[in-house]
Amino acid sequence: MNTNQIEGLIGMLMVLGILVLLVLPSVLGIVRDRRADRQIREAQEARGEREGQKSSSRSTVPSTATWYADGRRSKKLVSS
């Protein structure tokens, strides 16, 4: 290899190094975002499964007796 080829190789390696330094933060950000998206998706799926089990096991609407008892409690607290 002569001097011109070595200088060309060094120049090419410098350009590639600068390109890597410019692209690296973007690639790291994309990887981080994908990991966060995956964690959010897994958490939503787990939450959906958990809520699906809860909703089938009990009713979400309170009974009339509960409303009546709540009204009696509030009147009792006001009078004392």
mmCIF file with all atom_site columns, C-alpha atoms in Angstrom:
data_model
loop_
_atom_site.group_PDB
_atom_site.id
_atom_site.type_symbol
_atom_site.label_atom_id
_atom_site.label_alt_id
_atom_site.label_comp_id
_atom_site.label_asym_id
_atom_site.label_entity_id
_atom_site.label_seq_id
_atom_site.pdbx_PDB_ins_code
_atom_site.Cartn_x
_atom_site.Cartn_y
_atom_site.Cartn_z
_atom_site.occupancy
_atom_site.B_iso_or_equiv
_atom_site.pdbx_formal_charge
_atom_site.auth_seq_id
_atom_site.auth_comp_id
_atom_site.auth_asym_id
_atom_site.auth_atom_id
_atom_site.pdbx_PDB_model_num
ATOM 1  C CA . MET A 1 1  ? 0.000   0.000   0.000  1.00 0.00 ? 1  MET A CA 1
ATOM 2  C CA . ASN A 1 2  ? 1.263   3.406   -0.837 1.00 0.00 ? 2  ASN A CA 1
ATOM 3  C CA . THR A 1 3  ? 0.693   6.658   1.046  1.00 0.00 ? 3  THR A CA 1
ATOM 4  C CA . ASN A 1 4  ? -2.368  7.691   -0.973 1.00 0.00 ? 4  ASN A CA 1
ATOM 5  C CA . GLN A 1 5  ? -4.155  4.420   -0.257 1.00 0.00 ? 5  GLN A CA 1
ATOM 6  C CA . ILE A 1 6  ? -3.416  4.653   3.473  1.00 0.00 ? 6  ILE A CA 1
ATOM 7  C CA . GLU A 1 7  ? -4.701  8.239   3.579  1.00 0.00 ? 7  GLU A CA 1
ATOM 8  C CA . GLY A 1 8  ? -7.834  7.142   1.710  1.00 0.00 ? 8  GLY A CA 1
ATOM 9  C CA . LEU A 1 9  ? -8.364  4.271   4.153  1.00 0.00 ? 9  LEU A CA 1
ATOM 10 C CA . ILE A 1 10 ? -7.893  6.566   7.158  1.00 0.00 ? 10 ILE A CA 1
ATOM 11 C CA . GLY A 1 11 ? -10.298 9.097   5.658  1.00 0.00 ? 11 GLY A CA 1
ATOM 12 C CA . MET A 1 12 ? -12.901 6.415   4.969  1.00 0.00 ? 12 MET A CA 1
ATOM 13 C CA . LEU A 1 13 ? -12.582 5.059   8.526  1.00 0.00 ? 13 LEU A CA 1
ATOM 14 C CA . MET A 1 14 ? -12.962 8.577   9.934  1.00 0.00 ? 14 MET A CA 1
ATOM 15 C CA . VAL A 1 15 ? -16.129 9.158   7.894  1.00 0.00 ? 15 VAL A CA 1
ATOM 16 C CA . LEU A 1 16 ? -17.568 5.811   9.025  1.00 0.00 ? 16 LEU A CA 1
ATOM 17 C CA . GLY A 1 17 ? -16.665 6.609   12.644 1.00 0.00 ? 17 GLY A CA 1
ATOM 18 C CA . ILE A 1 18 ? -18.394 9.996   12.463 1.00 0.00 ? 18 ILE A CA 1
ATOM 19 C CA . LEU A 1 19 ? -21.426 8.348   10.821 1.00 0.00 ? 19 LEU A CA 1
ATOM 20 C CA . VAL A 1 20 ? -21.615 5.797   13.651 1.00 0.00 ? 20 VAL A CA 1
ATOM 21 C CA . LEU A 1 21 ? -21.372 8.588   16.249 1.00 0.00 ? 21 LEU A CA 1
ATOM 22 C CA . LEU A 1 22 ? -24.222 10.458  14.558 1.00 0.00 ? 22 LEU A CA 1
ATOM 23 C CA . VAL A 1 23 ? -26.493 7.414   14.120 1.00 0.00 ? 23 VAL A CA 1
ATOM 24 C CA . LEU A 1 24 ? -25.827 5.719   17.476 1.00 0.00 ? 24 LEU A CA 1
ATOM 25 C CA . PRO A 1 25 ? -28.057 7.992   19.634 1.00 0.00 ? 25 PRO A CA 1
ATOM 26 C CA . SER A 1 26 ? -30.986 7.468   17.262 1.00 0.00 ? 26 SER A CA 1
ATOM 27 C CA . VAL A 1 27 ? -30.574 3.706   17.293 1.00 0.00 ? 27 VAL A CA 1
ATOM 28 C CA . LEU A 1 28 ? -30.336 3.653   21.098 1.00 0.00 ? 28 LEU A CA 1
ATOM 29 C CA . GLY A 1 29 ? -33.495 5.792   21.324 1.00 0.00 ? 29 GLY A CA 1
ATOM 30 C CA . ILE A 1 30 ? -35.400 3.462   19.009 1.00 0.00 ? 30 ILE A CA 1
ATOM 31 C CA . VAL A 1 31 ? -34.337 0.429   21.053 1.00 0.00 ? 31 VAL A CA 1
ATOM 32 C CA . ARG A 1 32 ? -35.370 2.163   24.273 1.00 0.00 ? 32 ARG A CA 1
ATOM 33 C CA . ASP A 1 33 ? -38.773 3.173   22.847 1.00 0.00 ? 33 ASP A CA 1
ATOM 34 C CA . ARG A 1 34 ? -39.468 -0.353  21.626 1.00 0.00 ? 34 ARG A CA 1
ATOM 35 C CA . ARG A 1 35 ? -38.610 -1.766  25.043 1.00 0.00 ? 35 ARG A CA 1
ATOM 36 C CA . ALA A 1 36 ? -40.928 0.741   26.731 1.00 0.00 ? 36 ALA A CA 1
ATOM 37 C CA . ASP A 1 37 ? -43.712 -0.035  24.238 1.00 0.00 ? 37 ASP A CA 1
ATOM 38 C CA . ARG A 1 38 ? -43.301 -3.763  24.884 1.00 0.00 ? 38 ARG A CA 1
ATOM 39 C CA . GLN A 1 39 ? -43.474 -3.235  28.652 1.00 0.00 ? 39 GLN A CA 1
ATOM 40 C CA . ILE A 1 40 ? -46.582 -1.066  28.325 1.00 0.00 ? 40 ILE A CA 1
ATOM 41 C CA . ARG A 1 41 ? -48.256 -3.621  26.052 1.00 0.00 ? 41 ARG A CA 1
ATOM 42 C CA . GLU A 1 42 ? -47.463 -6.466  28.486 1.00 0.00 ? 42 GLU A CA 1
ATOM 43 C CA . ALA A 1 43 ? -48.784 -4.443  31.422 1.00 0.00 ? 43 ALA A CA 1
ATOM 44 C CA . GLN A 1 44 ? -52.018 -3.632  29.561 1.00 0.00 ? 44 GLN A CA 1
ATOM 45 C CA . GLU A 1 45 ? -52.502 -7.273  28.639 1.00 0.00 ? 45 GLU A CA 1
ATOM 46 C CA . ALA A 1 46 ? -51.921 -8.370  32.243 1.00 0.00 ? 46 ALA A CA 1
ATOM 47 C CA . ARG A 1 47 ? -54.280 -5.670  33.493 1.00 0.00 ? 47 ARG A CA 1
ATOM 48 C CA . GLY A 1 48 ? -56.929 -6.695  30.971 1.00 0.00 ? 48 GLY A CA 1
ATOM 49 C CA . GLU A 1 49 ? -56.691 -10.316 32.063 1.00 0.00 ? 49 GLU A CA 1
ATOM 50 C CA . ARG A 1 50 ? -56.904 -9.299  35.725 1.00 0.00 ? 50 ARG A CA 1
ATOM 51 C CA . GLU A 1 51 ? -59.924 -7.023  35.118 1.00 0.00 ? 51 GLU A CA 1
ATOM 52 C CA . GLY A 1 52 ? -61.561 -9.693  33.001 1.00 0.00 ? 52 GLY A CA 1
ATOM 53 C CA . GLN A 1 53 ? -61.389 -12.096 35.943 1.00 0.00 ? 53 GLN A CA 1
ATOM 54 C CA . LYS A 1 54 ? -62.730 -9.526  38.404 1.00 0.00 ? 54 LYS A CA 1
ATOM 55 C CA . SER A 1 55 ? -65.678 -8.468  36.278 1.00 0.00 ? 55 SER A CA 1
ATOM 56 C CA . SER A 1 56 ? -66.879 -12.035 35.842 1.00 0.00 ? 56 SER A CA 1
ATOM 57 C CA . SER A 1 57 ? -66.673 -12.848 39.554 1.00 0.00 ? 57 SER A CA 1
ATOM 58 C CA . ARG A 1 58 ? -68.776 -9.983  40.960 1.00 0.00 ? 58 ARG A CA 1
ATOM 59 C CA . SER A 1 59 ? -71.199 -7.285  39.935 1.00 0.00 ? 59 SER A CA 1
ATOM 60 C CA . THR A 1 60 ? -70.065 -3.662  39.704 1.00 0.00 ? 60 THR A CA 1
ATOM 61 C CA . VAL A 1 61 ? -73.524 -2.205  40.419 1.00 0.00 ? 61 VAL A CA 1
ATOM 62 C CA . PRO A 1 62 ? -74.278 -1.792  44.134 1.00 0.00 ? 62 PRO A CA 1
ATOM 63 C CA . SER A 1 63 ? -77.531 -3.210  45.431 1.00 0.00 ? 63 SER A CA 1
ATOM 64 C CA . THR A 1 64 ? -80.442 -1.152  46.732 1.00 0.00 ? 64 THR A CA 1
ATOM 65 C CA . ALA A 1 65 ? -79.637 -2.271  50.279 1.00 0.00 ? 65 ALA A CA 1
ATOM 66 C CA . THR A 1 66 ? -76.177 -0.710  49.965 1.00 0.00 ? 66 THR A CA 1
ATOM 67 C CA . TRP A 1 67 ? -77.651 2.624   48.833 1.00 0.00 ? 67 TRP A CA 1
ATOM 68 C CA . TYR A 1 68 ? -80.163 2.550   51.685 1.00 0.00 ? 68 TYR A CA 1
ATOM 69 C CA . ALA A 1 69 ? -77.448 1.769   54.237 1.00 0.00 ? 69 ALA A CA 1
ATOM 70 C CA . ASP A 1 70 ? -75.240 4.569   52.882 1.00 0.00 ? 70 ASP A CA 1
ATOM 71 C CA . GLY A 1 71 ? -78.114 7.037   53.210 1.00 0.00 ? 71 GLY A CA 1
ATOM 72 C CA . ARG A 1 72 ? -78.802 5.963   56.798 1.00 0.00 ? 72 ARG A CA 1
ATOM 73 C CA . ARG A 1 73 ? -75.130 6.280   57.712 1.00 0.00 ? 73 ARG A CA 1
ATOM 74 C CA . SER A 1 74 ? -74.883 9.795   56.307 1.00 0.00 ? 74 SER A CA 1
ATOM 75 C CA . LYS A 1 75 ? -78.018 10.900  58.235 1.00 0.00 ? 75 LYS A CA 1
ATOM 76 C CA . LYS A 1 76 ? -76.625 9.389   61.413 1.00 0.00 ? 76 LYS A CA 1
ATOM 77 C CA . LEU A 1 77 ? -73.344 11.272  61.036 1.00 0.00 ? 77 LEU A CA 1
ATOM 78 C CA . VAL A 1 78 ? -75.134 14.601  60.439 1.00 0.00 ? 78 VAL A CA 1
ATOM 79 C CA . SER A 1 79 ? -77.346 14.308  63.525 1.00 0.00 ? 79 SER A CA 1
ATOM 80 C CA . SER A 1 80 ? -74.497 13.507  65.913 1.00 0.00 ? 80 SER A CA 1
#
